Amino acid sequence: MTELPASTTRKMGLVIDLDTCVGCHACVISCKGWNTENYGAPLSDQDPYGADPSGTFLNRVHSYEVQPDQGAAQLIHFPKSCLHCEDAPCVTVCPTGASYKRTEDGIVLVNESDCIGCGLCAWACPYGARELDQAEGVMKKCTLCVDRIYNENLPEEDRVPACVRTCPAGARHFGDFADPESNVSQLTAARGGIDLMPELGTRPVNKYLPPRPKDQLEGQIDILAPLLAPVVEEPTGFLGWLDRTLGRL
Amino acid sequence: MHPAPSVILFTSLSGLGFGLLVFLGLGFPDVTGWTAFAFFVLSYLLAVGGLSASTFHLGHPERALKAFTQWKTSWLSREGWFSVAALLVLAAYGAGLVLLGTRWSLLGWLGAGLSLATLIATSMIYAQLKTVPRWHSPLTPAMFLSTGLAGGALLAGQVTAALWLLLLAGLVQVAYWITGDRALAQSGTTLASATGLGPIGRVRAFEPPHTGSNYLTREMVFVVARRHAVKLRVIALALMVVIPVLFLLLPFSHAWAALAALSHLAGVFCARWLFFAEAEHVVGLYYGRR
């Protein structure tokens, strides 16, 4: 049903550390690899080896340049997938009840056999988390790897979303935000985790940790620096002659 | 947003059809028999034609009946209910007019009310979306309602009502354009709020996730031909309002009325194309576009 639950017992979600992410896109690949062959319809590609390839992805990594008032620009890699919002606008617009938010853990899912592929939920999502699969005609989105996290056939260390399991930098963390003692709650509190587009009132469960402040290379960097100053400012010898001669020309 | 022909046809034609049904339900024009039959056939062709066009873009049209289940939260579902209810009630009312020559007024008013509700529900599918600031405004329902009623009055041959409603629809359309041009900026959603990186400095999209396009950029980040928006607005307004009004001011003839209706329909198509093509979805910000 597309009525949102008033509250969920647990709030499962991700913390994404923008300070740590190196932009390797491994989470994109492992997400596609797991989800194309497990829950629901495969994630199709169109013209994958041709001139204009495109395809369905549940997780995409953007890169942004941020120019502070002072100092060098920073490059920040920005993975983006479904934020499993508490006030998910994609769920309430669904005319068929295919989209729903689970009461037990807050995961937002699509029942693909009820989806008519109208695309309205993708319009309602501000984050671009939903993509209509072009081959299957149904809406695809991040399931938080619902078929991994409770899967007792997998070794315990694999019972996390594929993106979290694969991240070589440790930039992705999975846990229960309803529990203030959980790893994700503590990380969010310690690092000042933020919501994306908070002004839209979607109340995302997933949090982003902003990049830590960079070191400032201002003033003297070493007590020996004065001794290391260049001894000769003007070139001498052959280079000096060349410089003077070229200057006269 | 991508201006898909199916949604342009849907909103334009069914808007016109339900606009006409409002007038027929209220008893304008007061016709029975074959004349009533002709009016009802026209309105049903427009309304049902528009509604069926809307199913063309579905991934699974065979499951369309499921869309009636979520009327508690979904405007798309409510639109389905209102439109079917309006069409059924007015079919009974029309049968009375055509076959028995009797007007069941109460049924007509009910049908007119349901047709109005359909127009509003259609507009709310778009107006409810906070993600498209240009649509997220009371002017969107006002625009759908005034345009539908103006077109309905025109088709129903209500010259005086059509004149005033056309002028009203034109004013609402212009107000929609003027406020819409400021909507994204006023919404407060920027690349800085989208990424949360604003406190560090000026944010610029450096690299997209993929070099090619994807469903999101094709569906939500349609920017082609926005540069012709001003010209198209003038054309839309001229076809939709100015030319029909001039035709209506001439001494009445069926030929002028037909031309006025055709010009109006062409104008509505143009305005609806702009309605979609000009609408900026906030997800475009993530791609450094709007």
Short mmCIF file of C-alpha atoms in Angstrom, two decimals, chain B:
data_model
loop_
_atom_site.label_atom_id
_atom_site.label_comp_id
_atom_site.label_asym_id
_atom_site.label_seq_id
_atom_site.Cartn_x
_atom_site.Cartn_y
_atom_site.Cartn_z
CA MET B 1 10.90 17.24 -18.46
CA HIS B 2 10.65 15.19 -21.60
CA PRO B 3 7.60 16.38 -23.58
CA ALA B 4 6.27 12.94 -24.53
CA PRO B 5 3.56 13.13 -27.22
CA SER B 6 1.39 10.74 -25.18
CA VAL B 7 1.14 13.06 -22.17
CA ILE B 8 0.67 16.16 -24.32
CA LEU B 9 -2.19 14.48 -26.19
CA PHE B 10 -3.61 13.15 -22.92
CA THR B 11 -3.71 16.45 -21.02
CA SER B 12 -4.82 18.52 -24.03
CA LEU B 13 -7.54 16.26 -25.42
CA SER B 14 -9.00 14.97 -22.17
CA GLY B 15 -8.90 18.51 -20.76
CA LEU B 16 -10.95 19.70 -23.70
CA GLY B 17 -13.28 16.68 -23.53
CA PHE B 18 -14.03 17.00 -19.81
CA GLY B 19 -14.35 20.79 -20.22
CA LEU B 20 -17.08 20.17 -22.80
CA LEU B 21 -18.70 17.57 -20.52
CA VAL B 22 -18.93 20.16 -17.73
CA PHE B 23 -21.04 22.37 -20.00
CA LEU B 24 -23.14 19.49 -21.36
CA GLY B 25 -23.80 18.30 -17.80
CA LEU B 26 -24.98 21.77 -16.79
CA GLY B 27 -27.32 21.88 -19.78
CA PHE B 28 -25.43 24.26 -22.06
CA PRO B 29 -26.36 23.97 -24.89
CA ASP B 30 -29.85 22.73 -24.05
CA VAL B 31 -30.05 20.02 -26.71
CA THR B 32 -31.74 16.64 -27.06
CA GLY B 33 -31.89 13.87 -29.68
CA TRP B 34 -29.37 13.76 -32.51
CA THR B 35 -27.82 17.14 -31.70
CA ALA B 36 -27.15 15.96 -28.15
CA PHE B 37 -25.77 12.72 -29.60
CA ALA B 38 -23.26 14.66 -31.72
CA PHE B 39 -22.11 16.74 -28.73
CA PHE B 40 -21.69 13.68 -26.53
CA VAL B 41 -19.82 11.71 -29.21
CA LEU B 42 -17.38 14.62 -29.63
CA SER B 43 -16.81 14.98 -25.89
CA TYR B 44 -16.34 11.23 -25.35
CA LEU B 45 -13.96 10.94 -28.30
CA LEU B 46 -11.82 13.72 -26.81
CA ALA B 47 -11.99 12.52 -23.20
CA VAL B 48 -11.56 8.81 -23.86
CA GLY B 49 -9.05 9.43 -26.66
CA GLY B 50 -6.94 11.53 -24.29
CA LEU B 51 -7.17 8.98 -21.49
CA SER B 52 -6.17 6.12 -23.75
CA ALA B 53 -3.25 8.17 -25.13
CA SER B 54 -1.98 8.37 -21.56
CA THR B 55 -1.58 4.59 -21.47
CA PHE B 56 0.79 4.63 -24.49
CA HIS B 57 3.81 5.54 -22.38
CA LEU B 58 3.19 2.87 -19.74
CA GLY B 59 5.72 0.08 -19.42
CA HIS B 60 2.91 -2.39 -18.70
CA PRO B 61 -0.43 -1.06 -20.01
CA GLU B 62 -2.04 -4.47 -19.43
CA ARG B 63 -1.83 -3.83 -15.67
CA ALA B 64 -3.48 -0.39 -15.96
CA LEU B 65 -6.53 -1.48 -13.92
CA LYS B 66 -4.28 -1.76 -10.85
CA ALA B 67 -4.02 2.04 -10.99
CA PHE B 68 -7.51 2.29 -9.43
CA THR B 69 -6.35 0.86 -6.10
CA GLN B 70 -4.40 3.70 -4.44
CA TRP B 71 -6.92 6.57 -4.44
CA LYS B 72 -6.12 7.33 -0.79
CA THR B 73 -2.70 8.80 -1.62
CA SER B 74 -2.23 8.97 -5.38
CA TRP B 75 -3.62 11.73 -7.59
CA LEU B 76 -3.08 9.51 -10.63
CA SER B 77 -5.36 6.91 -9.08
CA ARG B 78 -7.94 9.56 -8.11
CA GLU B 79 -7.91 10.86 -11.65
CA GLY B 80 -8.78 7.37 -12.86
CA TRP B 81 -11.75 7.16 -10.49
CA PHE B 82 -13.08 10.65 -11.23
CA SER B 83 -12.80 10.20 -14.99
CA VAL B 84 -14.52 6.81 -15.06
CA ALA B 85 -17.25 8.02 -12.68
CA ALA B 86 -17.80 11.16 -14.79
CA LEU B 87 -17.97 9.16 -18.01
CA LEU B 88 -20.44 6.62 -16.56
CA VAL B 89 -22.73 9.20 -14.93
CA LEU B 90 -22.79 11.37 -18.04
CA ALA B 91 -23.39 8.33 -20.26
CA ALA B 92 -26.64 7.72 -18.34
CA TYR B 93 -27.47 11.43 -18.49
CA GLY B 94 -26.66 11.55 -22.20
CA ALA B 95 -28.80 8.47 -22.87
CA GLY B 96 -31.73 10.29 -21.28
CA LEU B 97 -31.15 13.31 -23.52
CA VAL B 98 -30.56 11.37 -26.72
CA LEU B 99 -33.01 8.47 -26.42
CA LEU B 100 -35.81 9.81 -24.21
CA GLY B 101 -35.48 13.54 -24.76
CA THR B 102 -35.53 14.09 -20.98
CA ARG B 103 -33.03 15.99 -18.87
CA TRP B 104 -32.16 14.37 -15.56
CA SER B 105 -30.67 17.59 -14.18
CA LEU B 106 -29.36 16.12 -10.95
CA LEU B 107 -27.40 13.49 -12.87
CA GLY B 108 -26.07 16.21 -15.20
CA TRP B 109 -24.84 18.37 -12.31
CA LEU B 110 -23.22 15.35 -10.69
CA GLY B 111 -21.48 14.52 -13.99
CA ALA B 112 -20.36 18.15 -14.41
CA GLY B 113 -18.93 18.09 -10.88
CA LEU B 114 -17.08 14.85 -11.55
CA SER B 115 -15.71 16.26 -14.81
CA LEU B 116 -14.40 19.31 -12.93
CA ALA B 117 -12.86 16.97 -10.36
CA THR B 118 -11.17 15.06 -13.20
CA LEU B 119 -9.63 18.28 -14.54
CA ILE B 120 -8.33 19.13 -11.06
CA ALA B 121 -7.01 15.60 -10.43
CA THR B 122 -5.12 15.65 -13.75
CA SER B 123 -3.46 18.93 -12.83
CA MET B 124 -2.62 17.72 -9.33
CA ILE B 125 -0.56 14.85 -10.79
CA TYR B 126 1.86 17.60 -11.83
CA ALA B 127 1.18 20.24 -9.17
CA GLN B 128 1.94 17.82 -6.31
CA LEU B 129 5.55 17.31 -7.44
CA LYS B 130 7.91 19.36 -5.28
CA THR B 131 10.70 18.08 -7.49
CA VAL B 132 9.50 20.27 -10.38
CA PRO B 133 9.22 23.75 -8.83
CA ARG B 134 7.61 25.21 -11.96
CA TRP B 135 4.66 22.82 -11.58
CA HIS B 136 4.45 22.92 -7.79
CA SER B 137 2.08 25.89 -7.72
CA PRO B 138 -1.66 26.60 -7.35
CA LEU B 139 -1.43 28.15 -10.81
CA THR B 140 -1.03 24.68 -12.36
CA PRO B 141 -4.56 23.53 -11.38
CA ALA B 142 -5.84 27.03 -12.20
CA MET B 143 -4.29 26.75 -15.65
CA PHE B 144 -5.62 23.26 -16.39
CA LEU B 145 -9.07 24.23 -15.13
CA SER B 146 -9.35 27.55 -16.97
CA THR B 147 -7.98 26.09 -20.21
CA GLY B 148 -10.30 23.07 -20.03
CA LEU B 149 -13.36 25.21 -19.31
CA ALA B 150 -12.49 27.75 -22.02
CA GLY B 151 -12.09 24.98 -24.59
CA GLY B 152 -15.28 23.33 -23.33
CA ALA B 153 -17.27 26.55 -23.66
CA LEU B 154 -15.87 27.04 -27.16
CA LEU B 155 -16.92 23.54 -28.24
CA ALA B 156 -20.29 23.87 -26.52
CA GLY B 157 -20.97 27.01 -28.60
CA GLN B 158 -21.34 29.23 -25.52
CA VAL B 159 -19.99 32.37 -27.18
CA THR B 160 -20.15 34.79 -24.25
CA ALA B 161 -18.85 32.30 -21.70
CA ALA B 162 -16.12 31.21 -24.13
CA LEU B 163 -14.96 34.80 -24.66
CA TRP B 164 -14.52 35.48 -20.95
CA LEU B 165 -13.10 32.05 -20.17
CA LEU B 166 -10.58 32.32 -23.02
CA LEU B 167 -9.39 35.67 -21.69
CA LEU B 168 -9.19 34.20 -18.17
CA ALA B 169 -7.26 31.17 -19.46
CA GLY B 170 -4.85 33.50 -21.26
CA LEU B 171 -4.28 35.56 -18.10
CA VAL B 172 -3.72 32.45 -15.97
CA GLN B 173 -1.34 31.05 -18.61
CA VAL B 174 0.72 34.24 -18.61
CA ALA B 175 0.77 34.32 -14.80
CA TYR B 176 1.90 30.67 -14.82
CA TRP B 177 4.76 31.52 -17.17
CA ILE B 178 5.89 34.57 -15.21
CA THR B 179 5.89 32.87 -11.80
CA GLY B 180 7.23 29.65 -13.31
CA ASP B 181 10.35 31.39 -14.61
CA ARG B 182 11.28 32.26 -11.02
CA ALA B 183 10.11 29.00 -9.43
CA LEU B 184 13.36 27.04 -9.47
CA ALA B 185 15.39 29.93 -8.05
CA GLN B 186 12.74 30.58 -5.37
CA SER B 187 12.53 26.92 -4.39
CA GLY B 188 15.91 27.23 -2.70
CA THR B 189 17.11 23.95 -4.17
CA THR B 190 20.58 24.33 -5.66
CA LEU B 191 23.55 22.12 -6.41
CA ALA B 192 24.84 23.25 -2.99
CA SER B 193 21.79 21.91 -1.15
CA ALA B 194 21.63 18.85 -3.41
CA THR B 195 25.17 17.81 -2.52
CA GLY B 196 25.48 19.41 0.92
CA LEU B 197 28.88 20.73 -0.20
CA GLY B 198 27.83 24.40 -0.16
CA PRO B 199 29.48 25.22 3.20
CA ILE B 200 32.91 24.42 1.70
CA GLY B 201 32.67 26.62 -1.35
CA ARG B 202 31.24 27.01 -4.82
CA VAL B 203 30.08 23.65 -6.20
CA ARG B 204 30.40 22.73 -9.87
CA ALA B 205 29.50 19.46 -11.56
CA PHE B 206 32.88 18.15 -12.66
CA GLU B 207 32.16 14.74 -14.09
CA PRO B 208 28.87 12.91 -14.66
CA PRO B 209 28.53 9.26 -13.57
CA HIS B 210 28.60 8.08 -17.17
CA THR B 211 29.69 9.74 -20.39
CA GLY B 212 26.43 8.77 -22.10
CA SER B 213 22.82 9.65 -21.38
CA ASN B 214 20.57 7.67 -19.07
CA TYR B 215 16.88 7.34 -18.20
CA LEU B 216 17.12 10.27 -15.79
CA THR B 217 18.75 12.69 -18.21
CA ARG B 218 16.42 11.70 -21.04
CA GLU B 219 13.27 11.89 -18.93
CA MET B 220 14.01 14.71 -16.51
CA VAL B 221 16.72 16.90 -18.03
CA PHE B 222 15.15 17.81 -21.35
CA VAL B 223 16.72 21.08 -22.47
CA VAL B 224 16.34 20.92 -26.24
CA ALA B 225 14.59 23.87 -27.88
CA ARG B 226 14.10 25.84 -24.66
CA ARG B 227 15.81 28.67 -26.50
CA HIS B 228 12.68 29.03 -28.65
CA ALA B 229 10.49 29.23 -25.55
CA VAL B 230 9.60 32.91 -25.95
CA LYS B 231 8.57 32.53 -29.59
CA LEU B 232 6.56 29.43 -28.74
CA ARG B 233 4.82 31.23 -25.89
CA VAL B 234 3.69 33.98 -28.26
CA ILE B 235 2.50 31.39 -30.80
CA ALA B 236 0.68 29.41 -28.10
CA LEU B 237 -1.07 32.46 -26.70
CA ALA B 238 -2.05 33.70 -30.18
CA LEU B 239 -3.47 30.33 -31.25
CA MET B 240 -5.06 29.48 -27.92
CA VAL B 241 -6.64 32.82 -26.99
CA VAL B 242 -6.21 35.73 -29.41
CA ILE B 243 -7.34 34.10 -32.67
CA PRO B 244 -10.34 32.25 -31.14
CA VAL B 245 -11.45 35.47 -29.43
CA LEU B 246 -11.28 37.36 -32.74
CA PHE B 247 -13.29 34.62 -34.48
CA LEU B 248 -15.89 34.74 -31.69
CA LEU B 249 -16.24 38.51 -32.00
CA LEU B 250 -17.21 38.11 -35.67
CA PRO B 251 -20.89 37.47 -36.44
CA PHE B 252 -21.52 33.83 -35.48
CA SER B 253 -21.12 31.14 -38.12
CA HIS B 254 -20.30 27.49 -37.73
CA ALA B 255 -17.22 27.81 -39.95
CA TRP B 256 -15.73 30.57 -37.75
CA ALA B 257 -16.54 28.56 -34.63
CA ALA B 258 -14.85 25.46 -36.04
CA LEU B 259 -11.76 27.48 -36.97
CA ALA B 260 -11.73 29.05 -33.51
CA ALA B 261 -11.87 25.58 -31.90
CA LEU B 262 -9.11 24.20 -34.12
CA SER B 263 -6.88 27.19 -33.47
CA HIS B 264 -7.53 26.85 -29.74
CA LEU B 265 -6.63 23.15 -29.82
CA ALA B 266 -3.38 23.87 -31.69
CA GLY B 267 -2.57 26.57 -29.12
CA VAL B 268 -3.23 24.18 -26.23
CA PHE B 269 -0.93 21.58 -27.82
CA CYS B 270 1.80 24.22 -28.08
CA ALA B 271 1.29 25.42 -24.50
CA ARG B 272 1.34 21.86 -23.18
CA TRP B 273 4.53 21.11 -25.07
CA LEU B 274 6.07 24.08 -23.28
CA PHE B 275 4.51 22.94 -19.98
CA PHE B 276 6.67 19.83 -20.14
CA ALA B 277 9.70 21.05 -22.08
CA GLU B 278 10.25 24.09 -19.85
CA ALA B 279 9.76 22.25 -16.56
CA GLU B 280 13.04 21.81 -14.69
CA HIS B 281 13.39 18.74 -12.45
CA VAL B 282 15.75 19.24 -9.52
CA VAL B 283 17.62 16.02 -10.39
CA GLY B 284 19.11 17.99 -13.29
CA LEU B 285 21.15 19.91 -10.71
CA TYR B 286 23.14 16.75 -9.95
CA TYR B 287 24.09 16.69 -13.63
CA GLY B 288 24.98 20.38 -13.65
CA ARG B 289 22.03 21.08 -15.92
CA ARG B 290 18.49 22.29 -15.46
#
